[in-house]
């Protein structure tokens, strides 16, 4: 199975389906792991998720409307509750037969997002965004549709070498130097800890770390499709950029990015320039990944070459293959030197 196809197999994991604020009155249509889903709030206000196909004649339920906490099909008015059972068939006298229903999926809601699992989550619970909403931390979120598969998105978010070229001048320049890194394969993902000195002439270092010094930088992949990047400078300056990737199709991904940081008393001011900066960097990644996807399609599929400085991509693939095969992942630790 190719790198681009693997994420669509991760049905037993939780993914973000929508922001909580998106679920107001009208039904919300989403495609998750290639599965059409309709979301709405049921009679108790809980987020409900059903397969987006009416049991009667296959109409899109998401084209209908929500009435009294149930969703009404726009074709003949069959109406379904949040658990997928049929509440009403207008043309039929009496109650709907019990076999009339559509598939429903479990949901969870926290940190301002609605999560869904299309398979069997067993005892798994959705990821919690670190420090989101905590006192002393500032948080903002961004939702972005990438024209790229989840693997390409995650690898990009966790890849240092591309920053020299795609984000030239923002993080690092071309005066490369060797940097020590420790790569740890963990049970639920993999992490790289860098021992680096921030590039003093970069835009980001001048804004975030004007006094120079050492930076603790960690890149982490967390199953099923989450990237977490930590920049920590001293006890009170800490930036965490977490991106949860929801695979839409082989070459499309909805990325929910949560940026959480503390910067002492001036955190609210820092957001004024950190948010537009983050959006600019995101736009550069959207563009390079769109180009990459066009090439993958043009040549009929991916053909990737891995070298030792591709630190986390191989770990992402191995974790996905283990998860699909229900295998226990291996744990390891390796020290590498990477030049950037
Ligand atoms: Fe939905 Fe007939 S197709 S009610």
mmCIF file of C-alpha atoms and ligand atoms in Angstrom:
data_model
loop_
_atom_site.group_PDB
_atom_site.id
_atom_site.type_symbol
_atom_site.label_atom_id
_atom_site.label_comp_id
_atom_site.label_asym_id
_atom_site.label_seq_id
_atom_site.Cartn_x
_atom_site.Cartn_y
_atom_site.Cartn_z
ATOM 1 C CA UNK A 1 0.000 0.000 0.000
ATOM 2 C CA UNK A 2 1.344 3.457 -0.901
ATOM 3 C CA UNK A 3 2.131 6.218 1.601
ATOM 4 C CA UNK A 4 -0.804 8.247 0.335
ATOM 5 C CA UNK A 5 -3.357 5.435 0.780
ATOM 6 C CA UNK A 6 -2.421 4.213 4.282
ATOM 7 C CA UNK A 7 -4.137 6.945 6.352
ATOM 8 C CA UNK A 8 -7.544 6.028 4.917
ATOM 9 C CA UNK A 9 -7.249 2.664 6.725
ATOM 10 C CA UNK A 10 -7.061 4.213 10.222
ATOM 11 C CA UNK A 11 -10.762 3.780 10.975
ATOM 12 C CA UNK A 12 -10.306 2.705 14.624
ATOM 13 C CA UNK A 13 -8.834 6.103 15.607
ATOM 14 C CA UNK A 14 -10.415 9.436 16.490
ATOM 15 C CA UNK A 15 -10.202 12.359 14.060
ATOM 16 C CA UNK A 16 -11.524 15.899 14.228
ATOM 17 C CA UNK A 17 -14.687 16.173 12.137
ATOM 18 C CA UNK A 18 -15.504 19.855 12.702
ATOM 19 C CA UNK A 19 -15.031 22.812 14.981
ATOM 20 C CA UNK A 20 -17.739 22.930 17.671
ATOM 21 C CA UNK A 21 -18.836 26.355 16.443
ATOM 22 C CA UNK A 22 -19.640 24.860 12.996
ATOM 23 C CA UNK A 23 -22.480 22.803 14.485
ATOM 24 C CA UNK A 24 -25.266 25.287 14.943
ATOM 25 C CA UNK A 25 -28.592 24.872 13.132
ATOM 26 C CA UNK A 26 -27.866 23.421 9.692
ATOM 27 C CA UNK A 27 -26.410 19.941 9.085
ATOM 28 C CA UNK A 28 -22.692 19.878 8.312
ATOM 29 C CA UNK A 29 -21.306 17.631 5.546
ATOM 30 C CA UNK A 30 -17.800 16.199 5.870
ATOM 31 C CA UNK A 31 -15.755 13.503 4.187
ATOM 32 C CA UNK A 32 -13.510 11.653 6.632
ATOM 33 C CA UNK A 33 -11.199 8.829 5.500
ATOM 34 C CA UNK A 34 -13.224 8.858 2.263
ATOM 35 C CA UNK A 35 -16.499 8.328 4.183
ATOM 36 C CA UNK A 36 -19.327 10.879 3.637
ATOM 37 C CA UNK A 37 -20.642 11.928 7.055
ATOM 38 C CA UNK A 38 -23.338 14.341 8.216
ATOM 39 C CA UNK A 39 -23.024 16.072 11.592
ATOM 40 C CA UNK A 40 -25.717 17.835 13.589
ATOM 41 C CA UNK A 41 -26.795 18.424 17.188
ATOM 42 C CA UNK A 42 -29.387 16.005 18.558
ATOM 43 C CA UNK A 43 -32.219 16.808 20.962
ATOM 44 C CA UNK A 44 -29.841 17.006 23.935
ATOM 45 C CA UNK A 45 -27.326 19.225 22.102
ATOM 46 C CA UNK A 46 -24.851 16.362 21.665
ATOM 47 C CA UNK A 47 -22.872 16.214 18.396
ATOM 48 C CA UNK A 48 -24.303 13.384 16.274
ATOM 49 C CA UNK A 49 -22.623 11.823 13.227
ATOM 50 C CA UNK A 50 -24.399 9.642 10.640
ATOM 51 C CA UNK A 51 -23.373 8.165 7.305
ATOM 52 C CA UNK A 52 -24.543 10.768 4.806
ATOM 53 C CA UNK A 53 -26.948 8.502 2.911
ATOM 54 C CA UNK A 54 -30.687 8.157 3.463
ATOM 55 C CA UNK A 55 -31.816 4.540 3.922
ATOM 56 C CA UNK A 56 -34.773 5.129 1.565
ATOM 57 C CA UNK A 57 -33.329 6.241 -1.785
ATOM 58 C CA UNK A 58 -29.772 7.224 -0.850
ATOM 59 C CA UNK A 59 -30.292 11.008 -0.821
ATOM 60 C CA UNK A 60 -27.676 13.128 0.972
ATOM 61 C CA UNK A 61 -29.021 13.776 4.462
ATOM 62 C CA UNK A 62 -26.689 16.772 4.701
ATOM 63 C CA UNK A 63 -28.860 18.431 2.029
ATOM 64 C CA UNK A 64 -31.815 18.245 4.442
ATOM 65 C CA UNK A 65 -32.580 20.108 7.630
ATOM 66 C CA UNK A 66 -32.430 19.621 11.385
ATOM 67 C CA UNK A 67 -35.804 19.642 13.166
ATOM 68 C CA UNK A 68 -36.225 19.089 16.899
ATOM 69 C CA UNK A 69 -32.799 17.433 17.163
ATOM 70 C CA UNK A 70 -33.356 14.993 14.259
ATOM 71 C CA UNK A 71 -32.319 15.217 10.629
ATOM 72 C CA UNK A 72 -34.943 15.279 7.877
ATOM 73 C CA UNK A 73 -34.160 13.975 4.390
ATOM 74 C CA UNK A 74 -34.976 16.538 1.674
ATOM 75 C CA UNK A 75 -36.527 13.942 -0.701
ATOM 76 C CA UNK A 76 -39.457 12.286 1.155
ATOM 77 C CA UNK A 77 -38.947 13.626 4.659
ATOM 78 C CA UNK A 78 -37.763 10.481 6.426
ATOM 79 C CA UNK A 79 -36.296 11.710 9.687
ATOM 80 C CA UNK A 80 -33.433 10.178 11.720
ATOM 81 C CA UNK A 81 -32.345 10.598 15.327
ATOM 82 C CA UNK A 82 -28.725 11.089 16.402
ATOM 83 C CA UNK A 83 -28.305 7.337 16.952
ATOM 84 C CA UNK A 84 -29.365 6.612 13.355
ATOM 85 C CA UNK A 85 -32.823 5.202 14.178
ATOM 86 C CA UNK A 86 -35.741 6.455 12.128
ATOM 87 C CA UNK A 87 -38.126 8.746 14.001
ATOM 88 C CA UNK A 88 -40.628 9.446 11.237
ATOM 89 C CA UNK A 89 -41.742 8.391 7.760
ATOM 90 C CA UNK A 90 -44.335 11.000 6.742
ATOM 91 C CA UNK A 91 -46.039 8.813 4.129
ATOM 92 C CA UNK A 92 -46.467 5.887 6.525
ATOM 93 C CA UNK A 93 -49.232 5.484 9.052
ATOM 94 C CA UNK A 94 -47.830 4.541 12.454
ATOM 95 C CA UNK A 95 -44.232 4.165 13.609
ATOM 96 C CA UNK A 96 -41.342 3.443 11.221
ATOM 97 C CA UNK A 97 -40.294 -0.245 11.129
ATOM 98 C CA UNK A 98 -37.282 -0.862 13.437
ATOM 99 C CA UNK A 99 -35.021 -2.059 10.611
ATOM 100 C CA UNK A 100 -35.075 1.405 9.030
ATOM 101 C CA UNK A 101 -31.908 3.180 10.142
ATOM 102 C CA UNK A 102 -28.628 4.666 8.951
ATOM 103 C CA UNK A 103 -25.185 3.976 10.423
ATOM 104 C CA UNK A 104 -24.128 6.258 13.244
ATOM 105 C CA UNK A 105 -20.610 6.942 14.516
ATOM 106 C CA UNK A 106 -19.396 7.756 18.050
ATOM 107 C CA UNK A 107 -18.393 11.355 18.739
ATOM 108 C CA UNK A 108 -16.596 13.286 21.440
ATOM 109 C CA UNK A 109 -16.397 17.033 21.934
ATOM 110 C CA UNK A 110 -13.667 18.990 23.722
ATOM 111 C CA UNK A 111 -11.143 21.793 23.190
ATOM 112 C CA UNK A 112 -13.632 23.376 20.738
ATOM 113 C CA UNK A 113 -13.655 20.408 18.322
ATOM 114 C CA UNK A 114 -15.984 17.518 17.478
ATOM 115 C CA UNK A 115 -14.145 14.193 17.108
ATOM 116 C CA UNK A 116 -15.402 11.104 15.321
ATOM 117 C CA UNK A 117 -14.353 7.467 15.080
ATOM 118 C CA UNK A 118 -15.558 5.529 12.034
ATOM 119 C CA UNK A 119 -14.554 2.112 13.397
ATOM 120 C CA UNK A 120 -14.064 0.641 16.837
ATOM 121 C CA UNK A 121 -12.171 3.010 19.161
ATOM 122 C CA UNK A 122 -11.914 0.292 21.873
ATOM 123 C CA UNK A 123 -10.620 2.129 24.941
ATOM 124 C CA UNK A 124 -8.928 4.917 22.961
ATOM 125 C CA UNK A 125 -9.936 8.508 23.584
ATOM 126 C CA UNK A 126 -9.244 11.512 21.332
ATOM 127 C CA UNK A 127 -6.012 13.480 21.634
ATOM 128 C CA UNK A 128 -5.984 16.441 24.033
ATOM 129 C CA UNK A 129 -4.249 19.593 22.798
ATOM 130 C CA UNK A 130 -1.478 20.474 25.275
ATOM 131 C CA UNK A 131 -2.208 23.487 27.535
ATOM 132 C CA UNK A 132 -5.146 24.621 25.338
ATOM 133 C CA UNK A 133 -7.333 26.964 27.376
ATOM 134 C CA UNK A 134 -5.071 26.768 30.444
ATOM 135 C CA UNK A 135 -4.460 29.855 32.546
ATOM 136 C CA UNK A 136 -1.276 31.653 31.521
ATOM 137 C CA UNK A 137 -1.375 30.218 28.005
ATOM 138 C CA UNK A 138 -2.689 31.916 24.865
ATOM 139 C CA UNK A 139 -4.336 29.742 22.223
ATOM 140 C CA UNK A 140 -5.540 30.305 18.693
ATOM 141 C CA UNK A 141 -6.641 27.846 16.031
ATOM 142 C CA UNK A 142 -6.492 27.611 12.251
ATOM 143 C CA UNK A 143 -8.395 25.209 9.969
ATOM 144 C CA UNK A 144 -6.939 24.570 6.541
ATOM 145 C CA UNK A 145 -7.753 22.289 3.607
ATOM 146 C CA UNK A 146 -4.497 20.986 2.099
ATOM 147 C CA UNK A 147 -4.405 19.508 -1.385
ATOM 148 C CA UNK A 148 -2.111 16.761 -0.124
ATOM 149 C CA UNK A 149 -2.409 13.433 1.653
ATOM 150 C CA UNK A 150 -2.031 13.184 5.420
ATOM 151 C CA UNK A 151 1.435 11.663 5.133
ATOM 152 C CA UNK A 152 2.789 14.574 3.109
ATOM 153 C CA UNK A 153 1.202 17.080 5.498
ATOM 154 C CA UNK A 154 2.632 15.442 8.628
ATOM 155 C CA UNK A 155 6.061 14.962 7.147
ATOM 156 C CA UNK A 156 6.110 18.604 6.095
ATOM 157 C CA UNK A 157 5.016 19.879 9.528
ATOM 158 C CA UNK A 158 7.770 17.818 11.198
ATOM 159 C CA UNK A 159 10.507 18.356 8.645
ATOM 160 C CA UNK A 160 13.318 20.789 9.414
ATOM 161 C CA UNK A 161 15.366 20.780 6.149
ATOM 162 C CA UNK A 162 12.538 22.266 4.050
ATOM 163 C CA UNK A 163 12.392 25.354 6.261
ATOM 164 C CA UNK A 164 15.702 26.563 4.795
ATOM 165 C CA UNK A 165 14.106 26.713 1.336
ATOM 166 C CA UNK A 166 10.320 27.029 1.617
ATOM 167 C CA UNK A 167 10.458 29.485 4.536
ATOM 168 C CA UNK A 168 13.754 31.083 3.592
ATOM 169 C CA UNK A 169 14.940 33.622 6.177
ATOM 170 C CA UNK A 170 12.042 32.995 8.574
ATOM 171 C CA UNK A 171 13.697 30.199 10.614
ATOM 172 C CA UNK A 172 17.115 29.443 9.190
ATOM 173 C CA UNK A 173 19.388 30.516 6.362
ATOM 174 C CA UNK A 174 21.549 28.495 4.003
ATOM 175 C CA UNK A 175 24.666 28.703 6.233
ATOM 176 C CA UNK A 176 24.104 25.121 7.366
ATOM 177 C CA UNK A 177 25.752 23.570 10.431
ATOM 178 C CA UNK A 178 25.639 20.093 11.963
ATOM 179 C CA UNK A 179 23.129 19.677 14.784
ATOM 180 C CA UNK A 180 22.729 16.738 17.147
ATOM 181 C CA UNK A 181 19.319 15.130 17.358
ATOM 182 C CA UNK A 182 17.926 12.179 19.288
ATOM 183 C CA UNK A 183 15.123 10.221 17.600
ATOM 184 C CA UNK A 184 12.876 8.176 19.879
ATOM 185 C CA UNK A 185 10.357 5.665 18.545
ATOM 186 C CA UNK A 186 7.596 5.460 21.145
ATOM 187 C CA UNK A 187 4.508 3.291 21.526
ATOM 188 C CA UNK A 188 2.122 5.987 20.313
ATOM 189 C CA UNK A 189 4.425 7.872 17.922
ATOM 190 C CA UNK A 190 7.965 9.158 17.544
ATOM 191 C CA UNK A 191 9.872 12.258 18.608
ATOM 192 C CA UNK A 192 13.036 14.118 17.663
ATOM 193 C CA UNK A 193 14.798 16.319 20.219
ATOM 194 C CA UNK A 194 17.253 18.828 18.748
ATOM 195 C CA UNK A 195 20.025 20.570 20.610
ATOM 196 C CA UNK A 196 20.162 23.746 18.616
ATOM 197 C CA UNK A 197 21.077 27.370 18.793
ATOM 198 C CA UNK A 198 18.473 29.542 17.080
ATOM 199 C CA UNK A 199 19.570 31.166 13.849
ATOM 200 C CA UNK A 200 20.142 34.713 15.163
ATOM 201 C CA UNK A 201 19.483 36.432 11.856
ATOM 202 C CA UNK A 202 16.165 34.707 11.223
ATOM 203 C CA UNK A 203 12.888 36.627 11.567
ATOM 204 C CA UNK A 204 11.471 34.141 14.075
ATOM 205 C CA UNK A 205 14.555 34.199 16.346
ATOM 206 C CA UNK A 206 14.694 38.014 16.393
ATOM 207 C CA UNK A 207 11.039 38.188 17.385
ATOM 208 C CA UNK A 208 10.901 35.299 19.845
ATOM 209 C CA UNK A 209 14.409 35.042 21.251
ATOM 210 C CA UNK A 210 15.996 38.503 20.961
ATOM 211 C CA UNK A 211 18.608 37.725 23.632
ATOM 212 C CA UNK A 212 19.918 34.612 21.871
ATOM 213 C CA UNK A 213 20.883 31.464 23.777
ATOM 214 C CA UNK A 214 19.903 27.837 23.496
ATOM 215 C CA UNK A 215 16.606 26.578 22.277
ATOM 216 C CA UNK A 216 14.905 23.306 23.210
ATOM 217 C CA UNK A 217 13.204 22.129 20.055
ATOM 218 C CA UNK A 218 11.211 18.896 19.803
ATOM 219 C CA UNK A 219 9.250 17.538 16.834
ATOM 220 C CA UNK A 220 6.784 14.797 17.635
ATOM 221 C CA UNK A 221 4.410 12.546 15.677
ATOM 222 C CA UNK A 222 1.456 11.161 17.650
ATOM 223 C CA UNK A 223 -0.907 8.494 16.335
ATOM 224 C CA UNK A 224 -3.057 8.618 14.354
ATOM 225 C CA UNK A 225 -2.116 11.800 12.467
ATOM 226 C CA UNK A 226 -0.925 14.537 14.796
ATOM 227 C CA UNK A 227 2.217 16.652 14.663
ATOM 228 C CA UNK A 228 3.441 18.579 17.671
ATOM 229 C CA UNK A 229 6.337 21.035 17.532
ATOM 230 C CA UNK A 230 7.683 22.545 20.763
ATOM 231 C CA UNK A 231 10.009 25.519 20.994
ATOM 232 C CA UNK A 232 11.025 26.203 24.562
ATOM 233 C CA UNK A 233 13.342 29.004 25.594
ATOM 234 C CA UNK A 234 13.886 29.337 29.320
ATOM 235 C CA UNK A 235 11.205 28.712 31.949
ATOM 236 C CA UNK A 236 8.513 31.116 30.707
ATOM 237 C CA UNK A 237 8.740 31.088 26.909
ATOM 238 C CA UNK A 238 7.191 28.083 25.284
ATOM 239 C CA UNK A 239 5.487 27.714 21.899
ATOM 240 C CA UNK A 240 3.570 24.582 20.900
ATOM 241 C CA UNK A 241 2.227 24.133 17.382
ATOM 242 C CA UNK A 242 -0.035 21.095 17.126
ATOM 243 C CA UNK A 243 -1.690 20.016 13.888
ATOM 244 C CA UNK A 244 -4.312 17.284 13.735
ATOM 245 C CA UNK A 245 -4.665 15.952 10.200
ATOM 246 C CA UNK A 246 -8.034 14.522 9.172
ATOM 247 C CA UNK A 247 -7.656 12.565 5.917
ATOM 248 C CA UNK A 248 -10.446 13.511 3.504
ATOM 249 C CA UNK A 249 -9.256 11.482 0.551
ATOM 250 C CA UNK A 250 -5.954 10.148 -0.735
ATOM 251 C CA UNK A 251 -4.856 13.640 -1.772
ATOM 252 C CA UNK A 252 -6.838 15.964 0.513
ATOM 253 C CA UNK A 253 -6.460 16.642 4.226
ATOM 254 C CA UNK A 254 -8.259 18.932 6.653
ATOM 255 C CA UNK A 255 -5.653 20.282 9.066
ATOM 256 C CA UNK A 256 -6.762 21.647 12.437
ATOM 257 C CA UNK A 257 -3.858 23.619 13.904
ATOM 258 C CA UNK A 258 -3.831 24.709 17.536
ATOM 259 C CA UNK A 259 -1.114 27.157 18.539
ATOM 260 C CA UNK A 260 -0.605 27.501 22.273
ATOM 261 C CA UNK A 261 2.070 29.629 23.859
ATOM 262 C CA UNK A 262 3.170 31.532 26.909
ATOM 263 C CA UNK A 263 5.444 34.481 26.726
ATOM 264 C CA UNK A 264 5.187 36.008 30.153
ATOM 265 C CA UNK A 265 2.928 38.990 30.658
ATOM 266 C CA UNK A 266 3.002 40.130 27.035
ATOM 267 C CA UNK A 267 1.498 36.924 25.578
ATOM 268 C CA UNK A 268 -1.640 38.717 24.250
ATOM 269 C CA UNK A 269 0.607 41.201 22.403
ATOM 270 C CA UNK A 270 2.755 38.417 20.977
ATOM 271 C CA UNK A 271 -0.355 36.968 19.331
ATOM 272 C CA UNK A 272 -0.779 40.179 17.293
ATOM 273 C CA UNK A 273 2.200 39.318 15.131
ATOM 274 C CA UNK A 274 2.544 35.584 15.808
ATOM 275 C CA UNK A 275 -0.860 34.770 14.282
ATOM 276 C CA UNK A 276 -0.256 36.513 10.918
ATOM 277 C CA UNK A 277 3.274 35.052 10.850
ATOM 278 C CA UNK A 278 1.860 31.546 11.397
ATOM 279 C CA UNK A 279 -0.674 32.053 8.608
ATOM 280 C CA UNK A 280 2.032 33.222 6.216
ATOM 281 C CA UNK A 281 4.196 30.162 6.951
ATOM 282 C CA UNK A 282 1.131 27.924 6.543
ATOM 283 C CA UNK A 283 0.395 29.447 3.120
ATOM 284 C CA UNK A 284 3.932 28.636 1.991
ATOM 285 C CA UNK A 285 3.452 24.996 3.042
ATOM 286 C CA UNK A 286 0.022 24.832 1.339
ATOM 287 C CA UNK A 287 1.650 25.941 -1.897
ATOM 288 C CA UNK A 288 4.637 23.547 -1.825
ATOM 289 C CA UNK A 289 2.388 20.596 -0.920
ATOM 290 C CA UNK A 290 -0.041 21.466 -3.708
ATOM 291 C CA UNK A 291 2.908 21.326 -6.119
ATOM 292 C CA UNK A 292 4.085 18.010 -4.660
ATOM 293 C CA UNK A 293 0.597 16.463 -5.017
ATOM 294 C CA UNK A 294 0.361 17.626 -8.628
ATOM 295 C CA UNK A 295 3.645 15.827 -9.316
ATOM 296 C CA UNK A 296 2.522 12.645 -7.518
ATOM 297 C CA UNK A 297 -0.659 12.588 -9.642
ATOM 298 C CA UNK A 298 1.223 13.464 -12.830
ATOM 299 C CA UNK A 299 3.504 10.452 -12.396
ATOM 300 C CA UNK A 300 0.719 8.089 -11.305
ATOM 301 C CA UNK A 301 1.707 7.764 -7.629
ATOM 302 C CA UNK A 302 4.461 8.609 -5.160
ATOM 303 C CA UNK A 303 8.035 7.397 -5.543
ATOM 304 C CA UNK A 304 9.855 8.671 -2.477
ATOM 305 C CA UNK A 305 13.522 8.212 -1.521
ATOM 306 C CA UNK A 306 14.415 8.238 2.162
ATOM 307 C CA UNK A 307 17.802 9.234 3.629
ATOM 308 C CA UNK A 308 18.965 9.449 7.263
ATOM 309 C CA UNK A 309 17.995 13.120 7.574
ATOM 310 C CA UNK A 310 14.349 12.277 6.799
ATOM 311 C CA UNK A 311 13.889 11.800 10.514
ATOM 312 C CA UNK A 312 10.207 11.147 11.156
ATOM 313 C CA UNK A 313 8.597 10.134 7.835
ATOM 314 C CA UNK A 314 9.689 6.467 8.093
ATOM 315 C CA UNK A 315 8.419 6.313 11.699
ATOM 316 C CA UNK A 316 4.996 7.652 10.648
ATOM 317 C CA UNK A 317 4.687 4.959 7.986
ATOM 318 C CA UNK A 318 5.841 2.200 10.311
ATOM 319 C CA UNK A 319 3.342 3.235 12.997
ATOM 320 C CA UNK A 320 0.495 3.294 10.483
ATOM 321 C CA UNK A 321 1.419 -0.132 9.117
ATOM 322 C CA UNK A 322 1.607 -1.521 12.681
ATOM 323 C CA UNK A 323 -1.763 0.056 13.571
ATOM 324 C CA UNK A 324 -3.498 -1.374 10.490
ATOM 325 C CA UNK A 325 -1.974 -4.827 11.176
ATOM 326 C CA UNK A 326 -2.762 -4.563 14.954
ATOM 327 C CA UNK A 327 0.949 -5.040 15.719
ATOM 328 C CA UNK A 328 2.726 -3.706 18.794
ATOM 329 C CA UNK A 329 5.136 -0.919 17.724
ATOM 330 C CA UNK A 330 8.865 -1.209 18.501
ATOM 331 C CA UNK A 331 10.465 1.284 20.877
ATOM 332 C CA UNK A 332 13.980 2.592 20.151
ATOM 333 C CA UNK A 333 16.341 5.548 20.533
ATOM 334 C CA UNK A 334 18.903 6.722 17.969
ATOM 335 C CA UNK A 335 21.291 9.666 17.933
ATOM 336 C CA UNK A 336 21.827 11.327 14.568
ATOM 337 C CA UNK A 337 23.553 14.407 13.206
ATOM 338 C CA UNK A 338 21.548 16.490 10.779
ATOM 339 C CA UNK A 339 22.855 19.460 8.818
ATOM 340 C CA UNK A 340 20.606 22.512 8.485
HETATM 341 FE FE1 LIG B 1 -34.623 10.086 1.811
HETATM 342 FE FE2 LIG B 1 -36.597 9.222 0.299
HETATM 343 S S1 LIG B 1 -34.479 9.405 -0.199
HETATM 344 S S2 LIG B 1 -36.665 10.086 2.264
#
